[in-house]
Each structure stands twice: as C-alpha cells, then as structure tokens.
Coordinates of C-alpha atoms in Angstrom, one line a residue:
M1 CA 91.4 90.8 107.3
L2 CA 93.1 93.8 107.8
E3 CA 91.6 94.1 104.3
R4 CA 88.8 96.5 105.0
E5 CA 87.0 95.0 107.9
L6 CA 89.1 97.3 110.0
P7 CA 89.8 100.9 108.9
F8 CA 92.6 101.1 106.3
T9 CA 94.9 103.0 108.6
S10 CA 94.3 101.4 111.9
L11 CA 94.5 98.1 113.6
M12 CA 91.9 97.7 116.3
I13 CA 92.6 94.8 118.7
K14 CA 90.0 93.4 121.0
S15 CA 89.2 90.3 122.9
I16 CA 85.6 89.4 123.6
P17 CA 84.1 86.2 124.9
G18 CA 83.1 83.6 122.2
P19 CA 80.0 81.7 121.3
R20 CA 77.7 80.4 124.1
A21 CA 77.9 76.7 123.0
L22 CA 80.7 75.9 120.6
R23 CA 83.5 78.3 121.2
A24 CA 86.7 77.5 123.1
A25 CA 88.0 79.9 125.6
V26 CA 91.2 81.8 124.8
A27 CA 93.4 84.2 126.7
T28 CA 92.7 87.9 126.7
V29 CA 95.2 90.0 124.9
M30 CA 96.0 93.7 124.7
A31 CA 93.9 96.3 123.0
A32 CA 95.9 98.7 120.8
S33 CA 95.5 101.1 117.9
I34 CA 98.0 101.6 115.2
L35 CA 98.0 104.4 112.6
T36 CA 99.7 103.2 109.4
V37 CA 100.7 105.5 106.6
A38 CA 101.2 103.9 103.3
S39 CA 104.4 104.7 101.4
P40 CA 104.2 105.2 97.6
A41 CA 104.8 101.8 96.1
R42 CA 107.1 103.0 93.3
A43 CA 109.1 105.6 95.2
S44 CA 112.3 105.1 97.0
V45 CA 111.5 107.6 99.7
A46 CA 108.3 107.6 101.7
A47 CA 107.0 110.6 103.6
F48 CA 104.3 110.9 106.2
S49 CA 103.3 113.4 108.9
I50 CA 101.2 113.6 112.0
A51 CA 99.9 116.6 113.8
S52 CA 98.5 116.8 117.3
P53 CA 94.9 118.0 117.5
P54 CA 94.3 121.7 118.3
Q55 CA 93.0 122.5 121.8
A56 CA 89.3 123.3 122.2
S57 CA 88.7 127.0 122.7
A58 CA 86.0 128.7 124.7
K59 CA 82.9 129.6 122.8
P60 CA 82.4 133.3 122.1
K61 CA 79.3 134.9 123.4
A62 CA 76.5 135.0 120.8
K63 CA 75.7 138.5 119.5
R64 CA 72.1 139.6 119.6
G65 CA 70.4 140.1 116.3
K66 CA 68.2 138.4 113.7
K67 CA 68.4 134.6 113.6
K68 CA 69.9 133.2 110.5
P69 CA 67.8 130.5 108.7
A70 CA 68.9 127.0 109.7
R71 CA 71.0 125.2 107.1
S72 CA 69.7 121.9 105.8
K73 CA 71.8 119.0 106.9
A74 CA 72.8 116.1 104.6
P75 CA 71.4 112.8 105.7
R76 CA 73.9 110.7 107.6
R77 CA 74.8 107.2 106.3
P78 CA 73.7 104.5 108.7
A79 CA 76.3 103.1 111.0
G80 CA 75.9 99.5 109.7
P81 CA 74.4 97.6 106.8
P82 CA 70.7 98.4 106.1
R83 CA 68.4 96.3 108.2
T84 CA 67.1 93.5 106.0
A85 CA 64.2 91.4 107.1
W86 CA 64.8 87.7 108.1
T87 CA 62.1 85.1 107.9
S88 CA 60.7 82.1 109.9
P89 CA 60.6 79.2 107.5
R90 CA 58.9 76.1 108.8
S91 CA 59.8 73.7 106.0
L92 CA 62.6 73.0 103.6
P93 CA 60.7 74.4 100.6
A94 CA 59.9 77.5 102.5
L95 CA 63.5 78.0 103.5
R96 CA 64.6 77.6 99.8
S97 CA 62.0 80.0 98.7
D98 CA 62.9 82.6 101.3
I99 CA 66.7 82.4 100.5
D100 CA 66.1 82.5 96.8
G101 CA 63.9 85.6 97.2
M102 CA 66.6 87.4 99.2
L103 CA 69.3 86.6 96.7
S104 CA 67.2 87.7 93.7
T105 CA 65.7 91.0 94.9
R106 CA 68.1 92.7 97.4
V107 CA 71.4 93.3 95.5
R108 CA 72.0 95.5 92.5
G109 CA 74.3 93.5 90.2
G110 CA 77.2 91.3 91.0
K111 CA 77.0 87.5 91.6
F112 CA 76.3 85.4 94.7
G113 CA 77.6 81.9 95.3
V114 CA 75.8 80.1 98.1
M115 CA 75.8 76.7 99.6
I116 CA 74.0 75.6 102.8
V117 CA 74.2 72.1 104.2
S118 CA 72.8 70.4 107.3
L119 CA 75.6 68.7 109.2
S120 CA 73.0 67.0 111.4
R121 CA 71.1 65.3 108.5
G122 CA 73.7 65.4 105.7
D123 CA 71.4 67.1 103.1
T124 CA 71.8 70.2 101.1
L125 CA 69.4 72.9 102.2
F126 CA 70.2 75.4 99.4
S127 CA 72.6 75.8 96.5
Q128 CA 73.2 78.6 94.0
N129 CA 76.4 78.9 91.9
A130 CA 78.0 76.5 94.5
G131 CA 80.4 75.2 91.9
E132 CA 81.4 78.6 90.5
M133 CA 85.0 79.8 91.2
M134 CA 84.7 83.1 93.2
Q135 CA 87.0 85.4 95.1
P136 CA 86.9 84.6 98.8
A137 CA 88.5 87.6 100.4
S138 CA 89.3 86.8 104.1
T139 CA 87.1 83.7 104.2
M140 CA 90.3 82.1 102.8
K141 CA 91.6 82.1 106.3
L142 CA 89.2 79.3 107.1
F143 CA 91.4 77.1 104.8
S144 CA 94.7 78.4 106.4
T145 CA 93.2 77.7 109.8
A146 CA 92.2 74.1 108.9
V147 CA 95.4 73.1 107.2
A148 CA 97.5 74.4 110.0
L149 CA 95.5 72.7 112.8
D150 CA 95.5 69.5 110.8
R151 CA 99.2 69.6 110.3
Y152 CA 100.3 70.6 113.8
G153 CA 97.3 70.1 116.2
P154 CA 95.9 72.9 118.5
E155 CA 98.5 72.6 121.2
H156 CA 101.5 73.1 118.8
S157 CA 104.0 75.9 119.6
F158 CA 106.5 77.4 117.2
S159 CA 110.1 77.8 118.5
T160 CA 112.4 80.7 117.5
D161 CA 115.9 79.6 118.5
V162 CA 119.3 81.1 119.1
L163 CA 122.3 78.9 118.3
R164 CA 126.1 79.1 118.3
D165 CA 128.7 77.5 116.0
G166 CA 131.7 77.9 118.3
T167 CA 132.8 77.0 121.8
V168 CA 132.2 79.1 124.9
A169 CA 135.4 80.2 126.7
P170 CA 135.5 80.3 130.5
D171 CA 135.2 84.1 130.3
G172 CA 131.9 83.8 128.4
T173 CA 133.3 84.5 124.9
V174 CA 131.8 82.6 122.0
Q175 CA 134.5 81.8 119.4
G176 CA 132.2 82.0 116.5
N177 CA 128.7 83.2 115.4
L178 CA 125.3 83.4 117.0
Y179 CA 122.3 82.4 114.8
L180 CA 118.7 83.5 115.1
R181 CA 116.7 80.7 113.4
A182 CA 113.1 81.3 112.4
D183 CA 110.3 78.8 112.7
G184 CA 107.6 80.8 111.1
D185 CA 106.1 82.1 114.4
P186 CA 103.4 84.6 113.7
S187 CA 102.8 85.5 117.3
M188 CA 105.9 87.6 118.3
S189 CA 104.0 90.9 118.6
A190 CA 102.4 93.3 121.0
R191 CA 99.1 91.6 120.2
F192 CA 100.1 88.6 122.2
Y193 CA 102.7 89.9 124.6
K194 CA 101.6 93.6 125.2
D195 CA 105.3 94.6 124.8
A196 CA 106.6 94.2 121.2
N197 CA 110.2 94.0 122.7
L198 CA 109.4 91.1 124.9
P199 CA 110.2 88.2 122.5
M200 CA 113.7 89.3 121.7
A201 CA 114.3 90.5 125.3
T202 CA 113.4 87.1 126.5
L203 CA 115.8 85.4 124.1
A204 CA 118.6 87.8 125.1
R205 CA 118.1 87.1 128.8
A206 CA 118.2 83.4 128.1
V207 CA 121.4 83.8 126.1
A208 CA 123.0 85.8 128.9
A209 CA 121.8 83.2 131.5
T210 CA 124.0 80.6 129.9
G211 CA 127.1 82.7 130.6
V212 CA 127.6 84.2 127.2
K213 CA 129.1 87.7 127.4
K214 CA 130.8 88.3 124.0
V215 CA 130.5 86.9 120.5
T216 CA 133.6 87.2 118.3
G217 CA 131.7 86.5 115.1
D218 CA 128.5 87.8 113.5
L219 CA 124.8 87.7 114.5
V220 CA 123.3 85.6 111.7
F221 CA 119.6 85.5 111.0
D222 CA 118.1 82.4 109.2
A223 CA 114.7 83.0 107.6
S224 CA 115.2 80.1 105.2
A225 CA 112.0 78.3 106.4
F226 CA 110.2 80.4 103.6
D227 CA 111.3 81.6 100.3
D228 CA 112.4 85.2 99.7
R229 CA 109.2 86.5 98.2
K230 CA 107.8 89.1 100.7
I231 CA 104.8 90.3 98.7
P232 CA 102.4 87.6 97.4
E233 CA 101.3 87.7 93.8
G234 CA 98.0 89.5 93.3
W235 CA 98.3 92.1 96.1
K236 CA 97.3 95.4 94.7
T237 CA 99.9 98.2 94.5
K238 CA 97.7 100.4 96.6
Y239 CA 97.7 97.9 99.5
L240 CA 101.5 98.1 99.9
G241 CA 102.7 100.0 102.9
S242 CA 99.5 99.5 104.8
A243 CA 99.4 97.5 108.0
Y244 CA 97.1 94.9 106.6
A245 CA 99.6 94.2 103.8
A246 CA 102.8 93.8 105.8
K247 CA 105.6 91.9 104.1
V248 CA 105.9 88.1 104.7
S249 CA 108.9 86.5 106.2
A250 CA 109.6 83.3 108.3
L251 CA 111.3 85.6 110.8
S252 CA 108.7 88.2 111.7
L253 CA 108.4 90.6 114.6
N254 CA 105.4 92.7 115.7
E255 CA 103.5 91.8 112.5
N256 CA 106.4 93.4 110.6
L257 CA 105.4 96.9 111.7
V258 CA 107.6 99.4 113.5
W259 CA 106.3 102.3 115.5
V260 CA 108.0 105.7 115.4
V261 CA 107.6 107.4 118.8
V262 CA 108.2 111.1 119.3
S263 CA 108.1 112.7 122.8
P264 CA 109.2 115.9 124.4
A265 CA 112.2 115.5 126.8
G266 CA 112.9 118.9 128.2
K267 CA 114.3 121.0 125.5
V268 CA 115.0 118.2 123.1
A269 CA 112.7 115.7 121.3
Q270 CA 113.1 112.0 122.0
V271 CA 112.6 109.9 118.9
T272 CA 112.7 106.1 119.3
L273 CA 111.5 103.0 117.5
D274 CA 109.2 100.4 119.0
P275 CA 110.3 97.6 119.0
V276 CA 113.9 98.8 119.4
T277 CA 116.1 97.6 116.6
T278 CA 119.7 98.3 115.5
T279 CA 119.2 97.7 111.8
I280 CA 117.0 100.7 111.0
P281 CA 118.9 103.9 111.1
L282 CA 116.9 106.7 112.8
R283 CA 117.8 110.4 112.3
S284 CA 115.9 113.2 113.9
N285 CA 115.7 117.0 113.4
V286 CA 112.6 117.4 115.5
R287 CA 112.4 120.6 117.6
V288 CA 110.6 121.2 120.8
V289 CA 108.3 124.3 120.8
G290 CA 105.8 125.7 123.3
G291 CA 102.3 124.4 123.8
R292 CA 100.6 121.0 123.2
R293 CA 100.7 120.8 119.4
G294 CA 103.1 119.2 117.1
R295 CA 103.7 118.3 113.5
I296 CA 106.1 115.6 112.6
T297 CA 107.3 114.5 109.1
A298 CA 109.3 111.4 108.5
H299 CA 111.0 110.2 105.3
R300 CA 112.1 106.7 104.6
A301 CA 115.5 107.1 103.2
S302 CA 117.3 105.1 100.5
D303 CA 119.5 103.4 103.1
G304 CA 116.5 101.9 104.8
G305 CA 116.6 104.4 107.6
I306 CA 114.0 106.9 108.7
D307 CA 114.6 110.6 108.9
V308 CA 112.2 112.5 111.2
S309 CA 111.8 116.3 111.3
G310 CA 109.2 118.9 112.5
T311 CA 108.1 120.2 115.9
I312 CA 106.5 118.8 119.0
G313 CA 105.0 120.9 121.9
S314 CA 106.8 120.8 125.2
M315 CA 103.4 119.8 126.8
S316 CA 102.4 117.3 124.1
G317 CA 102.0 113.6 124.7
P318 CA 103.9 111.1 122.6
L319 CA 103.1 111.0 118.9
R320 CA 103.1 107.4 117.6
Y321 CA 102.6 106.0 114.2
S322 CA 103.7 102.9 112.4
L323 CA 105.4 101.9 109.2
V324 CA 105.6 98.6 107.4
V325 CA 109.1 97.1 107.7
D326 CA 111.0 96.6 104.4
D327 CA 113.1 93.7 105.5
P328 CA 111.4 91.8 108.4
A329 CA 114.1 89.3 109.0
L330 CA 116.8 92.0 109.3
F331 CA 114.5 94.1 111.4
T332 CA 114.0 91.2 113.8
A333 CA 117.7 90.4 114.0
G334 CA 118.4 94.0 114.9
A335 CA 115.9 93.8 117.7
L336 CA 117.8 90.8 119.1
Q337 CA 121.1 92.6 118.8
G338 CA 119.6 95.6 120.7
A339 CA 118.3 93.3 123.4
L340 CA 121.6 91.5 123.7
Q341 CA 123.3 94.9 124.2
N342 CA 120.8 95.7 127.0
V343 CA 121.8 92.6 128.9
G344 CA 125.6 93.1 128.4
V345 CA 126.2 90.7 125.5
T346 CA 128.3 92.2 122.7
V347 CA 128.6 90.9 119.2
A348 CA 131.8 92.0 117.5
G349 CA 130.7 91.2 114.0
K350 CA 127.9 92.4 111.7
V351 CA 124.3 91.3 111.3
R352 CA 123.9 89.2 108.1
A353 CA 121.7 86.4 106.6
A354 CA 122.8 82.8 106.2
R355 CA 121.5 79.3 106.9
T356 CA 122.2 77.7 110.3
P357 CA 124.8 75.0 110.3
A358 CA 123.4 71.5 111.1
T359 CA 126.1 71.2 113.8
A360 CA 125.2 74.4 115.6
T361 CA 124.4 74.2 119.3
K362 CA 121.1 75.6 120.6
V363 CA 121.5 78.2 123.3
A364 CA 118.0 79.6 123.8
S365 CA 114.5 79.2 122.5
F366 CA 111.3 81.3 122.5
A367 CA 108.1 79.3 122.3
S368 CA 104.9 80.7 120.9
P369 CA 101.4 80.4 122.5
P370 CA 99.5 77.3 121.4
L371 CA 98.3 77.3 117.8
S372 CA 94.6 77.4 119.0
Q373 CA 95.2 80.8 120.5
I374 CA 97.0 82.0 117.4
V375 CA 94.3 81.0 115.0
S376 CA 91.7 82.5 117.4
E377 CA 93.4 85.9 117.2
M378 CA 93.9 85.6 113.5
N379 CA 90.2 84.8 112.7
R380 CA 88.6 87.1 115.2
E381 CA 90.5 90.2 113.9
S382 CA 91.3 88.8 110.4
I383 CA 95.0 89.4 110.6
N384 CA 96.6 88.9 107.2
I385 CA 100.2 88.4 108.2
V386 CA 99.4 85.6 110.6
A387 CA 97.4 83.8 107.9
E388 CA 100.3 84.2 105.5
L389 CA 102.8 82.6 107.9
L390 CA 100.5 79.7 108.9
F391 CA 99.6 78.9 105.3
R392 CA 103.3 78.5 104.5
D393 CA 104.1 76.8 107.9
A394 CA 101.6 74.0 107.1
G395 CA 103.4 73.1 103.9
R396 CA 107.0 73.1 105.3
A397 CA 107.0 69.3 106.0
A398 CA 106.6 68.6 102.2
A399 CA 108.7 71.6 101.1
P400 CA 111.9 71.0 99.1
D401 CA 114.8 71.5 101.4
G402 CA 112.3 72.5 104.1
M403 CA 111.7 75.9 102.4
S404 CA 108.0 76.7 102.1
S405 CA 106.3 79.3 99.9
A406 CA 102.8 80.3 98.7
D407 CA 103.1 77.6 95.9
V408 CA 104.1 75.0 98.4
G409 CA 101.2 76.1 100.6
L410 CA 98.7 75.7 97.7
A411 CA 100.0 72.2 96.9
N412 CA 99.8 71.2 100.5
L413 CA 96.2 72.6 100.8
R414 CA 95.1 70.8 97.6
D415 CA 96.5 67.5 99.0
F416 CA 94.7 68.0 102.3
L417 CA 91.4 68.8 100.4
G418 CA 91.7 65.8 98.2
K419 CA 92.9 63.2 100.6
K420 CA 91.1 64.2 103.8
V421 CA 88.3 66.5 103.1
G422 CA 87.0 64.8 100.0
A423 CA 86.8 68.0 98.0
D424 CA 88.0 68.6 94.4
P425 CA 91.6 69.9 94.7
Q426 CA 91.2 71.9 91.5
A427 CA 88.2 73.8 92.9
I428 CA 90.6 76.2 94.7
R429 CA 93.4 78.4 93.2
V430 CA 95.0 80.7 95.6
Y431 CA 98.2 82.8 95.8
D432 CA 98.3 83.6 99.4
G433 CA 96.9 82.4 102.8
S434 CA 94.9 85.6 103.7
G435 CA 92.6 86.1 100.8
L436 CA 94.1 89.5 100.0
S437 CA 95.3 88.5 96.5
T438 CA 92.9 89.4 93.7
L439 CA 94.0 86.1 92.0
D440 CA 92.4 83.9 94.7
F441 CA 89.5 81.8 93.7
L442 CA 87.5 78.9 95.2
T443 CA 84.0 77.5 95.1
P444 CA 81.3 77.8 97.9
R445 CA 81.0 74.0 97.7
T446 CA 84.6 73.6 98.6
M447 CA 84.3 75.9 101.6
V448 CA 81.3 74.0 102.9
Q449 CA 83.1 70.7 102.5
L450 CA 86.0 72.1 104.5
L451 CA 83.6 73.3 107.2
S452 CA 82.0 69.9 107.4
Y453 CA 85.4 68.2 107.8
A454 CA 86.5 70.8 110.4
H455 CA 83.3 70.3 112.4
R456 CA 83.9 66.6 112.9
G457 CA 87.8 66.7 113.1
P458 CA 89.8 66.2 116.2
W459 CA 90.6 69.9 116.3
S460 CA 86.9 70.9 115.9
S461 CA 86.8 72.8 119.2
A462 CA 89.7 75.0 118.3
F463 CA 88.3 75.7 114.8
H464 CA 84.9 76.7 116.1
G465 CA 86.4 78.7 118.9
S466 CA 88.4 80.8 116.5
L467 CA 85.4 82.3 114.8
P468 CA 83.6 85.6 115.6
V469 CA 80.1 85.4 117.0
A470 CA 77.1 87.3 115.5
G471 CA 76.1 90.3 117.7
E472 CA 78.8 89.6 120.3
S473 CA 82.4 89.6 119.2
E474 CA 85.0 91.2 116.9
L475 CA 84.1 91.6 113.3
L476 CA 80.5 90.3 113.8
R477 CA 79.9 92.3 117.0
K478 CA 77.6 94.8 115.3
R479 CA 75.9 92.4 112.9
M480 CA 72.7 90.4 113.3
R481 CA 71.9 91.9 116.7
G482 CA 68.4 91.3 117.9
T483 CA 68.0 88.4 115.6
P484 CA 67.9 84.6 116.2
A485 CA 71.6 84.5 114.9
E486 CA 72.9 86.7 117.8
G487 CA 75.1 84.6 120.1
N488 CA 74.6 81.6 117.8
L489 CA 76.0 82.0 114.3
H490 CA 79.8 82.0 114.2
A491 CA 81.6 82.6 111.0
K492 CA 84.6 84.1 109.2
T493 CA 84.0 87.4 107.4
G494 CA 85.6 88.6 104.2
T495 CA 85.8 92.0 102.7
T496 CA 87.6 93.7 99.8
D497 CA 86.7 96.4 97.3
T498 CA 84.7 93.8 95.3
V499 CA 84.0 91.0 97.6
I500 CA 81.8 90.2 100.6
G501 CA 82.0 86.8 102.2
L502 CA 80.7 84.9 105.2
G503 CA 81.4 81.3 106.0
G504 CA 80.7 79.3 109.1
F505 CA 78.1 77.6 111.3
V506 CA 74.7 78.3 112.8
T507 CA 72.3 76.1 114.8
A508 CA 68.7 76.2 113.6
K509 CA 65.8 76.6 115.9
D510 CA 65.2 72.9 116.1
G511 CA 68.8 72.2 117.0
E512 CA 70.0 71.3 113.5
I513 CA 73.6 72.3 112.9
V514 CA 74.1 74.0 109.6
A515 CA 77.3 74.9 107.6
F516 CA 77.1 77.7 105.1
S517 CA 79.2 79.6 102.6
F518 CA 78.0 83.0 101.3
L519 CA 80.2 84.7 98.7
Y520 CA 79.4 87.8 96.7
N521 CA 81.6 89.3 94.0
G522 CA 80.5 92.7 92.8
A523 CA 80.1 96.4 93.6
D524 CA 76.9 96.4 95.8
R525 CA 78.7 95.2 98.9
W526 CA 76.5 97.2 101.3
N527 CA 73.4 95.4 100.3
A528 CA 75.2 92.1 99.9
K529 CA 76.3 92.2 103.5
A530 CA 72.8 92.9 104.7
T531 CA 71.5 90.1 102.6
M532 CA 73.9 87.7 104.2
D533 CA 72.9 88.8 107.6
A534 CA 69.3 88.2 106.8
M535 CA 70.1 84.7 105.5
G536 CA 72.1 83.9 108.6
A537 CA 69.2 85.0 110.9
T538 CA 66.7 83.0 108.7
L539 CA 68.8 79.9 109.1
A540 CA 68.9 80.3 112.8
N541 CA 65.1 80.6 112.9
F542 CA 64.6 77.6 110.6
V543 CA 62.5 74.6 111.7
R544 CA 61.5 71.5 109.8
D545 CA 57.9 70.8 110.6

C-alpha cells in the first residue's frame, strides 16, 4: 500500500527473507523511516512543524503520606487482529462448511467475496460472491505485477537517459541542449540505492566522463512517456499530500518525496533538501538556540518553494521530514542540474519541459535493478507510486504516440486478461495501478484466474517471490503466527478505510497448491482481517481424505 497497511505518516522499509519453498531471493535494501505531513488539498500554502522531544528529567523523591487510591486503567486494544480459531477439515464438504461458518458468523455487516481454487486438481474448493464487483484496495497490485512481468520479463531494466542535440566542441562545450528522458523507472530512490542522490549523481558523472564541461542551451526534461495527469481519478482529497499518495510521473525520483533536513551548524542553522535539487527554492529563518530541543515550521509557498522558520537547539540532532513533490519531473531535472554542477558541468540555459528530438545523441544512461526486484519491493511493502508507474509502463507499447496513462493501462490489462488469462475483461474496472482509487472494482474470480495464470507462467518464480509470507515477512509478518499458514501462505494484502483484502497462494497439508481471493468491503475491517487469517490457516491445514 502505503494506504493504511503502514502508518499514515510513515514509510517503514524492511527486507526479510521470503517463503521457504516458492519465493525467489532478492537483494537487501535499506531500512528507513519517513515522516510525511499532508498539505491541505485546497490551499496554496502548506504548513507543517516538527519539534524535538523533551529530555527526560530525574524523578522527584516521593513524599511520605497516605497512599492515593489506584486509578482504573482503560483496557488496551490488542496489538493485532483478534485471534480467530482455524480448523482442520479432512474433506471437501468439511472445508466448505468451515469456511462458510467463518464468513457468516464472525463479521458485523459488510460483504465478503471469496473464491478458492485448487491449482493442483483444477477444481473450485469454495465460492461466495465470486462474480461480484468489489473494491480490491492494494490487492490490485497483483494485476500490475502480472501485466508488467508479462510485458517485459523479470530481468528487464528501465533506462533513464541523458542526450544532447548539438555537437561537442574540443573544449567540452555542447552547442545545444541536454535532455533528461524518462523511461518510467520507479526505482530511483533511497529504497533501492540508500542514497536518494545516487541516480542523478551517477548520470552526472557519466556525462562528465564523456568530456562535457559546458552546455550552451537548456536542460530539458522529457516525461512524455506518460500523460500529464499526476493524481489518478478516485483518490480521496484527504490522501493528497501523504507519502502513500505521491504524484505520478514518468520521471520520478525518490518516490516523489523530498526531505527537508535542519541541523545546527555552529551559530547558524543548516537547512537542506534531500535529494538535492535546484528547482525547489528553499528559504530559511531558522535560529539556533541553546539545548537539545527545537521547533521548526515550514510553509510551501506559491512559487513552489519551501519557507522554513523556527528554532533548533545547538546540541540537537538533525530534524528530518518529508513533503510530497508538486512537480516530480521538474524536481528530478533540478536534481540532475545540481549533480552536474557538483562535477563541474555548467548549463547556461534554464530547466524546461519538452520532447526529446528523434535525432538526439545519447550521452549517458542509468539502468534500474531487474523488474523482479522492483515488484518484490513493491508488493512486500505495498508501495503505491511503484505500482502506478508499472501499470502505465506495461501499456506503453500499445499507447498512442508512446504516451501511456491510467486509461491505456486498463485497456492493456483487459487485453491481457482476455487473451492470455482467459478471464472476462469486463470483470475489472480500475482507475489506477495501486488500488488506492475508490473507483476500482474487480471480482474475486478474476483475481483467482490471474493467480492461476501467474502460477504457471514463465515468470512464476518472480511473481511468487514478490509476495509477503505469513508470520515471517513485511505486511504479513505479524499475521497467522503459530498456525499452519506460517512460512507457507504468501499473498498480497489490501487495506483502506472500507476494504480488507488478501490474495495469493497456500499449500495444503497434503501438498495441494491452492489459490485464493478474499475481499471484504465494509466497516468491520478488524474482524474481517481475523476471519481471513483463520481461513488461510484452515486452507494450510486442509487434507482430502
């Protein structure tokens, strides 16, 4: 997600080993935490503040006297979903009876859509509302994963290129413009490279290595691989400004988040952006005061800049927080301009948007990790911006003029479902690739058909390996522990205000491989999640006598 499977204001990044039998190994990436403060959607100025925590003080000595009566404490809410009993069915009728009982007795209101199929035997084990159109939340990422893997293959790398339209003089001067051309790469972030500045710094060094020292023209960014719509239809206003709802662009950097970093530097405060960019003006009135505390306020100004004020203690550590970038492509181009300056390459002109001429000469390229690693990170932490880019990337080959969009992505997905998966193309209607849109609908049957195709497809290993594992990793790490599903069931989760979803695979006790889709639309998400966990554990413990 980044819907609500992670806290609304933070991005927790982890890398944990995958399933014991079916999961492919992937590279370990950094762990980080981002605090995102949402800006008011209808305001031209956004304000946010952060204060360092107060220091702990020594406890005063207790005074002698009469003891006060103890105050009653409110009961604490459990750390996870309520434990719901799973069963040990020893026949297909027993399994159906057990699942039906769970669905009918454990949730207050709402609607379940469930389909469970044996991939080993090809029969349907259970079905309820399997043909009903339901909101999928982040289980939609299963579809974005499949369509991207099918289009490109698990070893595909995206390439972000720098090109020139003029000649290079003997003194290193380019008589013309430099172009930064996007390829829809979702990986150029600290999640994959630890340092969010690394992608543009790598490109800048490669440009300098060719002998380029000066550009007489402009630095032109080309994000025309996608249309200009940055916010998908159906995203709630309250989402906007939060990290899980970052704006969409073919030219994206650091998941389209910028960190504001405030640190004491002697008698002055040092305020910087990470990654560094020249296209977001930064103005600071932060004062250094004594001690370890600080309170910083920042305003997003009408010119796109950030005004920072407040105080920071001379002994305080850095205060860091993040903002969603308004114009991702301009932000990324500014990062390249700053990186070029750092290696001694100057651009005389301005930073602007335009398409890259067909006759331009490639100067440098930055290749992404293989797609298998990208989808693994996306599904294990449910990263919306990655899903949005991959959903559009997959449709680019069939896009008019090579420009993809959410509409093109849906048309491509329906074509894939109808021609390859054997599903009804009209049984899915989505407006984004992440499942965050409230207008997304699909059927549990379509999801199981997709899972069946993915299981037997040439990229099956990458698909299986991208999914969190019950009781072990990422978004399923705390679920189904101590049950037969632990270390076995691997699936994509989905969570919004009104949706709980789980779709994936589990191996039954007798070795039968099962695909399932559990979707719940309603208000009783707490019990719905527990019911899904019980059904997953029951499937893992199922035996046909």
